[in-house]
């Protein structure tokens, strides 16, 4: 069944302390070539009928993201589209 | 006539009992309100208490904003009903767009729990008129997502309109922009505050009695308000 994926990210100008904490930990893994890390949230929605991008966008705007501090994108993916998960 | 101040309980609220006790100590009658009941039962003011409404699973206050009681409360607040949101209540008021900006993870990512000095920046609100302008008060703070953020234009507007209600003094516990601890809407009836005045109303359990001023303020405000 196709599903709608909503990606929520803090706006670029909002400090992301979680991402910063990860970025600061990377040198301990020997990783020294990362300039920044930002952490967001991925939400997968399965509609009972056809995936509805407009309704998903409304859900994201009202509930999944806080537009004051976060941006979001919505897209449809096929359930067997594992390339999305692997890439 | 004794003022009736509602205290809303959401699933996950944990300071509703303390808020109700603070209301009573201030001399008003606390009225317990339930998140699933849209009826405000004729209260004269409402406190949204601290805690973790609906588990804060998605984002603090995001789900509580859609509780049946909030549908009614948002309209009443726009109509002038005094509303005080403490901690999680502050987060709910921002999510409900009754106050601008948002509360995000503390900058240092740690939960911060300590007694905190605040400076009262404006006494022109329903919840701070019992203080002196510039008065410093000692009130507990305890939050993990108390970092107040807004865009620069909103912050400038809050400053210009005197809507920064209180600021952290002697250290900012969460990285809030411009040390903001509390703000109000343009009418001054809706106030959101991150520290917990309801935990500073009794010598036995609080670091001071300074929190009482928020609750006596609303009583003063209601006496002066037209019936």
mmCIF file of C-alpha atoms in Angstrom:
data_model
loop_
_atom_site.group_PDB
_atom_site.id
_atom_site.type_symbol
_atom_site.label_atom_id
_atom_site.label_comp_id
_atom_site.label_asym_id
_atom_site.label_seq_id
_atom_site.Cartn_x
_atom_site.Cartn_y
_atom_site.Cartn_z
ATOM 1 C CA UNK A 1 0.000 0.000 0.000
ATOM 2 C CA UNK A 2 1.403 3.413 -0.882
ATOM 3 C CA UNK A 3 2.017 5.694 2.041
ATOM 4 C CA UNK A 4 2.636 9.372 2.565
ATOM 5 C CA UNK A 5 5.924 10.320 4.150
ATOM 6 C CA UNK A 6 6.106 13.569 6.062
ATOM 7 C CA UNK A 7 9.555 14.908 6.897
ATOM 8 C CA UNK A 8 9.707 17.540 9.603
ATOM 9 C CA UNK A 9 12.861 19.594 10.128
ATOM 10 C CA UNK A 10 13.636 22.518 12.397
ATOM 11 C CA UNK A 11 13.943 25.694 10.354
ATOM 12 C CA UNK A 12 17.577 26.484 9.522
ATOM 13 C CA UNK A 13 17.658 29.508 11.828
ATOM 14 C CA UNK A 14 16.420 27.523 14.843
ATOM 15 C CA UNK A 15 19.171 26.020 16.989
ATOM 16 C CA UNK A 16 19.093 22.228 16.893
ATOM 17 C CA UNK A 17 20.828 21.183 20.124
ATOM 18 C CA UNK A 18 20.260 17.487 19.428
ATOM 19 C CA UNK A 19 22.002 17.720 16.065
ATOM 20 C CA UNK A 20 24.767 19.775 17.629
ATOM 21 C CA UNK A 21 25.301 17.199 20.369
ATOM 22 C CA UNK A 22 25.698 14.507 17.704
ATOM 23 C CA UNK A 23 28.041 16.677 15.653
ATOM 24 C CA UNK A 24 30.162 17.271 18.741
ATOM 25 C CA UNK A 25 30.346 13.523 19.427
ATOM 26 C CA UNK A 26 31.514 12.572 15.933
ATOM 27 C CA UNK A 27 35.231 13.327 16.489
ATOM 28 C CA UNK A 28 35.156 10.656 19.196
ATOM 29 C CA UNK A 29 34.313 8.185 16.407
ATOM 30 C CA UNK A 30 37.217 9.499 14.415
ATOM 31 C CA UNK A 31 34.948 11.468 12.102
ATOM 32 C CA UNK A 32 36.436 14.893 11.608
ATOM 33 C CA UNK A 33 34.994 16.036 8.284
ATOM 34 C CA UNK A 34 31.375 16.775 9.271
ATOM 35 C CA UNK A 35 30.449 20.443 9.296
ATOM 36 C CA UNK A 36 26.995 20.129 10.844
ATOM 37 C CA UNK A 37 24.221 17.685 11.735
ATOM 38 C CA UNK A 38 20.516 18.520 11.884
ATOM 39 C CA UNK A 39 17.992 16.064 13.245
ATOM 40 C CA UNK A 40 14.360 15.914 12.146
ATOM 41 C CA UNK A 41 11.454 13.534 12.285
ATOM 42 C CA UNK A 42 9.956 11.249 9.652
ATOM 43 C CA UNK A 43 6.284 10.328 9.853
ATOM 44 C CA UNK A 44 4.669 7.684 7.646
ATOM 45 C CA UNK A 45 0.933 7.875 7.052
ATOM 46 C CA UNK A 46 -1.119 5.080 5.509
ATOM 47 C CA UNK A 47 -4.556 6.112 4.337
ATOM 48 C CA UNK A 48 -7.231 3.435 4.134
ATOM 49 C CA UNK A 49 -7.929 4.529 0.553
ATOM 50 C CA UNK A 50 -5.759 6.403 -1.906
ATOM 51 C CA UNK A 51 -2.916 8.429 -0.408
ATOM 52 C CA UNK A 52 -4.058 12.011 -0.151
ATOM 53 C CA UNK A 53 -1.216 14.538 -0.255
ATOM 54 C CA UNK A 54 -3.451 17.517 0.433
ATOM 55 C CA UNK A 55 -4.924 15.959 3.566
ATOM 56 C CA UNK A 56 -1.441 14.891 4.644
ATOM 57 C CA UNK A 57 -0.217 18.434 4.179
ATOM 58 C CA UNK A 58 -3.079 19.696 6.340
ATOM 59 C CA UNK A 59 -2.324 17.103 9.034
ATOM 60 C CA UNK A 60 1.322 18.103 8.964
ATOM 61 C CA UNK A 61 0.561 21.803 9.170
ATOM 62 C CA UNK A 62 -1.907 21.448 12.056
ATOM 63 C CA UNK A 63 -0.354 18.690 14.121
ATOM 64 C CA UNK A 64 2.847 17.039 12.948
ATOM 65 C CA UNK A 65 4.897 20.217 12.604
ATOM 66 C CA UNK A 66 4.865 23.513 14.414
ATOM 67 C CA UNK A 67 5.183 25.956 11.491
ATOM 68 C CA UNK A 68 6.574 28.572 13.865
ATOM 69 C CA UNK A 69 9.827 26.628 14.180
ATOM 70 C CA UNK A 70 9.639 23.747 11.714
ATOM 71 C CA UNK A 71 9.423 23.133 7.952
ATOM 72 C CA UNK A 72 7.929 19.994 6.460
ATOM 73 C CA UNK A 73 7.688 18.171 3.144
ATOM 74 C CA UNK A 74 5.167 15.524 2.093
ATOM 75 C CA UNK A 75 5.588 12.862 -0.611
ATOM 76 C CA UNK A 76 4.070 9.545 -1.627
ATOM 77 C CA UNK A 77 6.215 6.405 -1.567
ATOM 78 C CA UNK A 78 5.328 2.842 -2.514
ATOM 79 C CA UNK A 79 5.492 0.400 0.386
ATOM 80 C CA UNK A 80 7.900 -1.845 -1.533
ATOM 81 C CA UNK A 81 10.025 1.142 -2.444
ATOM 82 C CA UNK A 82 12.852 0.073 -0.188
ATOM 83 C CA UNK A 83 15.332 2.230 -2.073
ATOM 84 C CA UNK A 84 13.903 5.070 -0.039
ATOM 85 C CA UNK A 85 14.853 3.367 3.202
ATOM 86 C CA UNK A 86 18.284 2.288 1.960
ATOM 87 C CA UNK A 87 19.453 5.478 0.388
ATOM 88 C CA UNK B 1 -18.242 36.965 45.911
ATOM 89 C CA UNK B 2 -15.321 34.555 45.685
ATOM 90 C CA UNK B 3 -13.670 34.358 42.283
ATOM 91 C CA UNK B 4 -13.746 30.921 40.670
ATOM 92 C CA UNK B 5 -10.508 29.948 38.952
ATOM 93 C CA UNK B 6 -10.516 26.855 36.767
ATOM 94 C CA UNK B 7 -7.548 24.461 36.665
ATOM 95 C CA UNK B 8 -7.526 22.127 33.674
ATOM 96 C CA UNK B 9 -6.375 18.537 34.068
ATOM 97 C CA UNK B 10 -5.057 16.878 30.912
ATOM 98 C CA UNK B 11 -3.914 13.261 30.845
ATOM 99 C CA UNK B 12 -0.341 13.700 32.043
ATOM 100 C CA UNK B 13 -0.848 16.949 33.955
ATOM 101 C CA UNK B 14 1.042 16.756 37.221
ATOM 102 C CA UNK B 15 0.938 20.215 38.748
ATOM 103 C CA UNK B 16 -2.839 20.617 38.626
ATOM 104 C CA UNK B 17 -3.141 19.850 42.339
ATOM 105 C CA UNK B 18 -0.504 22.423 43.262
ATOM 106 C CA UNK B 19 -2.127 24.992 40.969
ATOM 107 C CA UNK B 20 -5.514 24.421 42.581
ATOM 108 C CA UNK B 21 -3.939 24.771 46.045
ATOM 109 C CA UNK B 22 -2.221 28.007 45.015
ATOM 110 C CA UNK B 23 -5.565 29.356 43.818
ATOM 111 C CA UNK B 24 -7.136 28.501 47.181
ATOM 112 C CA UNK B 25 -4.265 29.988 49.204
ATOM 113 C CA UNK B 26 -4.608 33.188 47.169
ATOM 114 C CA UNK B 27 -8.232 33.401 48.289
ATOM 115 C CA UNK B 28 -10.168 32.110 45.295
ATOM 116 C CA UNK B 29 -12.203 28.988 44.737
ATOM 117 C CA UNK B 30 -10.402 26.434 42.530
ATOM 118 C CA UNK B 31 -12.625 24.658 40.035
ATOM 119 C CA UNK B 32 -11.256 21.477 38.504
ATOM 120 C CA UNK B 33 -11.813 21.349 34.740
ATOM 121 C CA UNK B 34 -11.369 18.232 32.587
ATOM 122 C CA UNK B 35 -9.660 18.214 29.190
ATOM 123 C CA UNK B 36 -12.488 16.230 27.585
ATOM 124 C CA UNK B 37 -15.213 18.604 28.752
ATOM 125 C CA UNK B 38 -15.617 21.734 26.607
ATOM 126 C CA UNK B 39 -17.685 23.444 29.333
ATOM 127 C CA UNK B 40 -15.724 26.020 31.352
ATOM 128 C CA UNK B 41 -18.413 25.909 34.063
ATOM 129 C CA UNK B 42 -18.612 29.670 34.388
ATOM 130 C CA UNK B 43 -15.120 30.190 35.821
ATOM 131 C CA UNK B 44 -13.647 33.695 35.995
ATOM 132 C CA UNK B 45 -10.122 32.671 34.965
ATOM 133 C CA UNK B 46 -8.242 29.516 33.965
ATOM 134 C CA UNK B 47 -4.842 28.018 34.793
ATOM 135 C CA UNK B 48 -3.244 25.497 32.433
ATOM 136 C CA UNK B 49 -0.882 23.608 34.750
ATOM 137 C CA UNK B 50 2.506 22.014 34.220
ATOM 138 C CA UNK B 51 3.123 18.399 33.357
ATOM 139 C CA UNK B 52 3.279 16.308 30.209
ATOM 140 C CA UNK B 53 -0.107 16.601 28.537
ATOM 141 C CA UNK B 54 -0.928 13.532 26.439
ATOM 142 C CA UNK B 55 2.598 12.372 27.234
ATOM 143 C CA UNK B 56 4.118 15.139 25.092
ATOM 144 C CA UNK B 57 4.733 12.279 22.669
ATOM 145 C CA UNK B 58 4.614 14.324 19.492
ATOM 146 C CA UNK B 59 5.760 17.728 20.738
ATOM 147 C CA UNK B 60 5.015 19.483 24.029
ATOM 148 C CA UNK B 61 1.462 20.812 24.026
ATOM 149 C CA UNK B 62 0.798 19.846 20.387
ATOM 150 C CA UNK B 63 -1.933 17.343 21.129
ATOM 151 C CA UNK B 64 -3.399 19.138 24.143
ATOM 152 C CA UNK B 65 -4.129 22.065 21.870
ATOM 153 C CA UNK B 66 -6.898 19.987 20.259
ATOM 154 C CA UNK B 67 -8.523 18.903 23.535
ATOM 155 C CA UNK B 68 -12.251 19.737 23.710
ATOM 156 C CA UNK B 69 -11.663 22.161 26.605
ATOM 157 C CA UNK B 70 -9.169 24.102 24.492
ATOM 158 C CA UNK B 71 -11.675 24.739 21.705
ATOM 159 C CA UNK B 72 -13.792 26.651 24.210
ATOM 160 C CA UNK B 73 -10.862 28.152 26.061
ATOM 161 C CA UNK B 74 -9.246 29.665 22.958
ATOM 162 C CA UNK B 75 -12.434 31.599 22.161
ATOM 163 C CA UNK B 76 -12.887 32.675 25.787
ATOM 164 C CA UNK B 77 -9.253 33.821 25.992
ATOM 165 C CA UNK B 78 -9.665 35.868 22.818
ATOM 166 C CA UNK B 79 -12.737 37.366 24.503
ATOM 167 C CA UNK B 80 -10.697 38.490 27.512
ATOM 168 C CA UNK B 81 -10.851 35.577 29.968
ATOM 169 C CA UNK B 82 -7.640 35.604 32.039
ATOM 170 C CA UNK B 83 -5.575 32.490 31.284
ATOM 171 C CA UNK B 84 -2.246 31.554 32.870
ATOM 172 C CA UNK B 85 -0.220 28.758 31.263
ATOM 173 C CA UNK B 86 2.560 27.391 33.447
ATOM 174 C CA UNK B 87 5.366 25.324 31.866
ATOM 175 C CA UNK B 88 3.450 22.720 29.829
ATOM 176 C CA UNK B 89 0.559 25.199 29.933
ATOM 177 C CA UNK B 90 2.852 27.808 28.333
ATOM 178 C CA UNK B 91 3.729 25.280 25.623
ATOM 179 C CA UNK B 92 0.023 24.611 25.025
ATOM 180 C CA UNK B 93 -0.732 28.358 24.724
ATOM 181 C CA UNK B 94 1.982 28.701 22.062
ATOM 182 C CA UNK B 95 0.778 25.626 20.180
ATOM 183 C CA UNK B 96 -2.771 27.041 20.314
ATOM 184 C CA UNK B 97 -1.467 30.338 18.858
ATOM 185 C CA UNK B 98 -2.729 32.333 21.821
ATOM 186 C CA UNK B 99 0.893 33.354 22.362
ATOM 187 C CA UNK B 100 3.591 33.784 19.689
ATOM 188 C CA UNK B 101 6.769 31.724 19.398
ATOM 189 C CA UNK B 102 7.498 28.211 20.590
ATOM 190 C CA UNK B 103 9.248 26.292 23.368
ATOM 191 C CA UNK B 104 12.048 23.981 22.263
ATOM 192 C CA UNK B 105 14.526 21.585 23.879
ATOM 193 C CA UNK B 106 16.774 23.266 26.419
ATOM 194 C CA UNK B 107 19.907 24.422 24.660
ATOM 195 C CA UNK B 108 22.142 22.182 26.783
ATOM 196 C CA UNK B 109 19.683 19.259 26.378
ATOM 197 C CA UNK B 110 19.511 18.689 30.141
ATOM 198 C CA UNK B 111 16.406 18.795 32.269
ATOM 199 C CA UNK B 112 16.932 21.772 34.575
ATOM 200 C CA UNK B 113 15.438 21.873 38.036
ATOM 201 C CA UNK B 114 16.348 24.680 40.430
ATOM 202 C CA UNK B 115 15.158 27.768 42.253
ATOM 203 C CA UNK B 116 15.327 30.659 39.823
ATOM 204 C CA UNK B 117 15.351 34.422 40.187
ATOM 205 C CA UNK B 118 13.049 36.248 37.769
ATOM 206 C CA UNK B 119 12.609 39.938 37.140
ATOM 207 C CA UNK B 120 9.012 41.020 36.596
ATOM 208 C CA UNK B 121 9.208 43.216 33.510
ATOM 209 C CA UNK B 122 5.598 44.312 33.259
ATOM 210 C CA UNK B 123 2.811 44.585 35.803
ATOM 211 C CA UNK B 124 0.256 45.482 33.122
ATOM 212 C CA UNK B 125 -1.168 41.962 32.862
ATOM 213 C CA UNK B 126 -4.002 40.141 34.598
ATOM 214 C CA UNK B 127 -1.452 37.899 36.305
ATOM 215 C CA UNK B 128 1.295 40.326 37.434
ATOM 216 C CA UNK B 129 -0.460 43.482 38.636
ATOM 217 C CA UNK B 130 0.287 42.654 42.289
ATOM 218 C CA UNK B 131 4.042 43.028 41.687
ATOM 219 C CA UNK B 132 6.237 46.114 41.407
ATOM 220 C CA UNK B 133 7.832 46.801 38.025
ATOM 221 C CA UNK B 134 11.357 45.371 38.073
ATOM 222 C CA UNK B 135 10.670 43.318 41.198
ATOM 223 C CA UNK B 136 12.831 40.212 41.530
ATOM 224 C CA UNK B 137 11.128 37.027 42.654
ATOM 225 C CA UNK B 138 12.372 33.523 43.479
ATOM 226 C CA UNK B 139 10.420 30.714 41.847
ATOM 227 C CA UNK B 140 11.285 27.084 40.991
ATOM 228 C CA UNK B 141 11.977 26.168 37.380
ATOM 229 C CA UNK B 142 11.849 22.571 36.141
ATOM 230 C CA UNK B 143 11.763 21.824 32.453
ATOM 231 C CA UNK B 144 13.385 19.951 29.611
ATOM 232 C CA UNK B 145 11.811 21.962 26.815
ATOM 233 C CA UNK B 146 11.726 25.490 28.152
ATOM 234 C CA UNK B 147 13.838 27.291 25.592
ATOM 235 C CA UNK B 148 11.701 30.129 24.247
ATOM 236 C CA UNK B 149 12.274 30.899 20.570
ATOM 237 C CA UNK B 150 10.640 33.235 18.082
ATOM 238 C CA UNK B 151 11.839 35.072 14.999
ATOM 239 C CA UNK B 152 13.603 38.382 15.502
ATOM 240 C CA UNK B 153 10.594 40.419 14.355
ATOM 241 C CA UNK B 154 8.346 38.720 16.918
ATOM 242 C CA UNK B 155 10.909 39.230 19.690
ATOM 243 C CA UNK B 156 11.272 42.899 18.757
ATOM 244 C CA UNK B 157 7.511 43.292 18.759
ATOM 245 C CA UNK B 158 7.215 41.647 22.191
ATOM 246 C CA UNK B 159 9.860 44.029 23.552
ATOM 247 C CA UNK B 160 8.366 47.109 21.898
ATOM 248 C CA UNK B 161 4.879 46.363 23.171
ATOM 249 C CA UNK B 162 6.078 45.547 26.693
ATOM 250 C CA UNK B 163 4.900 41.962 26.415
ATOM 251 C CA UNK B 164 7.946 40.315 27.960
ATOM 252 C CA UNK B 165 6.437 39.593 31.369
ATOM 253 C CA UNK B 166 9.441 38.117 33.171
ATOM 254 C CA UNK B 167 13.108 37.452 32.455
ATOM 255 C CA UNK B 168 15.631 35.070 33.983
ATOM 256 C CA UNK B 169 18.166 36.757 36.263
ATOM 257 C CA UNK B 170 21.440 35.250 37.411
ATOM 258 C CA UNK B 171 21.675 32.602 34.704
ATOM 259 C CA UNK B 172 19.403 31.411 31.953
ATOM 260 C CA UNK B 173 18.317 27.834 32.733
ATOM 261 C CA UNK B 174 17.359 26.767 29.217
ATOM 262 C CA UNK B 175 18.828 29.146 26.649
ATOM 263 C CA UNK B 176 15.609 31.099 26.068
ATOM 264 C CA UNK B 177 16.106 33.965 23.665
ATOM 265 C CA UNK B 178 16.626 37.300 25.388
ATOM 266 C CA UNK B 179 16.313 35.487 28.756
ATOM 267 C CA UNK B 180 12.545 35.390 28.339
ATOM 268 C CA UNK B 181 10.752 33.458 31.096
ATOM 269 C CA UNK B 182 7.195 34.709 30.507
ATOM 270 C CA UNK B 183 5.239 36.592 27.850
ATOM 271 C CA UNK B 184 1.719 37.918 27.383
ATOM 272 C CA UNK B 185 -0.698 38.502 24.517
ATOM 273 C CA UNK B 186 -1.445 42.052 23.372
ATOM 274 C CA UNK B 187 -4.507 42.317 25.637
ATOM 275 C CA UNK B 188 -2.553 41.235 28.730
ATOM 276 C CA UNK B 189 -5.074 38.590 29.807
ATOM 277 C CA UNK B 190 -3.137 35.555 28.543
ATOM 278 C CA UNK B 191 0.243 34.901 30.167
ATOM 279 C CA UNK B 192 2.607 31.985 29.608
ATOM 280 C CA UNK B 193 5.381 31.385 32.137
ATOM 281 C CA UNK B 194 7.990 28.617 32.161
ATOM 282 C CA UNK B 195 8.922 28.602 35.889
ATOM 283 C CA UNK B 196 6.346 27.437 38.432
ATOM 284 C CA UNK B 197 4.752 30.122 40.634
ATOM 285 C CA UNK B 198 2.358 27.494 42.062
ATOM 286 C CA UNK B 199 5.364 25.835 43.752
ATOM 287 C CA UNK B 200 6.251 29.021 45.642
ATOM 288 C CA UNK B 201 3.156 29.716 47.699
ATOM 289 C CA UNK B 202 3.935 27.962 51.005
ATOM 290 C CA UNK B 203 6.992 28.148 53.265
ATOM 291 C CA UNK B 204 6.958 24.365 53.795
ATOM 292 C CA UNK B 205 7.282 23.381 50.151
ATOM 293 C CA UNK B 206 8.662 26.364 48.256
ATOM 294 C CA UNK B 207 11.734 28.592 48.290
ATOM 295 C CA UNK B 208 9.584 31.713 48.792
ATOM 296 C CA UNK B 209 5.996 32.931 48.752
ATOM 297 C CA UNK B 210 6.670 34.999 45.622
ATOM 298 C CA UNK B 211 4.524 32.818 43.387
ATOM 299 C CA UNK B 212 1.410 33.863 45.231
ATOM 300 C CA UNK B 213 1.554 37.260 43.524
ATOM 301 C CA UNK B 214 0.499 35.743 40.203
ATOM 302 C CA UNK B 215 -2.664 34.336 41.733
ATOM 303 C CA UNK B 216 -3.544 37.368 43.828
ATOM 304 C CA UNK B 217 -3.004 39.486 40.701
ATOM 305 C CA UNK B 218 -5.817 37.781 38.850
ATOM 306 C CA UNK B 219 -8.141 38.316 41.814
ATOM 307 C CA UNK B 220 -7.258 42.005 41.798
ATOM 308 C CA UNK B 221 -7.807 42.055 38.043
ATOM 309 C CA UNK B 222 -11.232 40.415 38.362
ATOM 310 C CA UNK B 223 -12.381 42.858 41.039
ATOM 311 C CA UNK B 224 -11.463 45.731 38.747
ATOM 312 C CA UNK B 225 -12.954 44.118 35.662
ATOM 313 C CA UNK B 226 -16.491 45.041 34.649
ATOM 314 C CA UNK B 227 -18.973 42.303 35.536
#
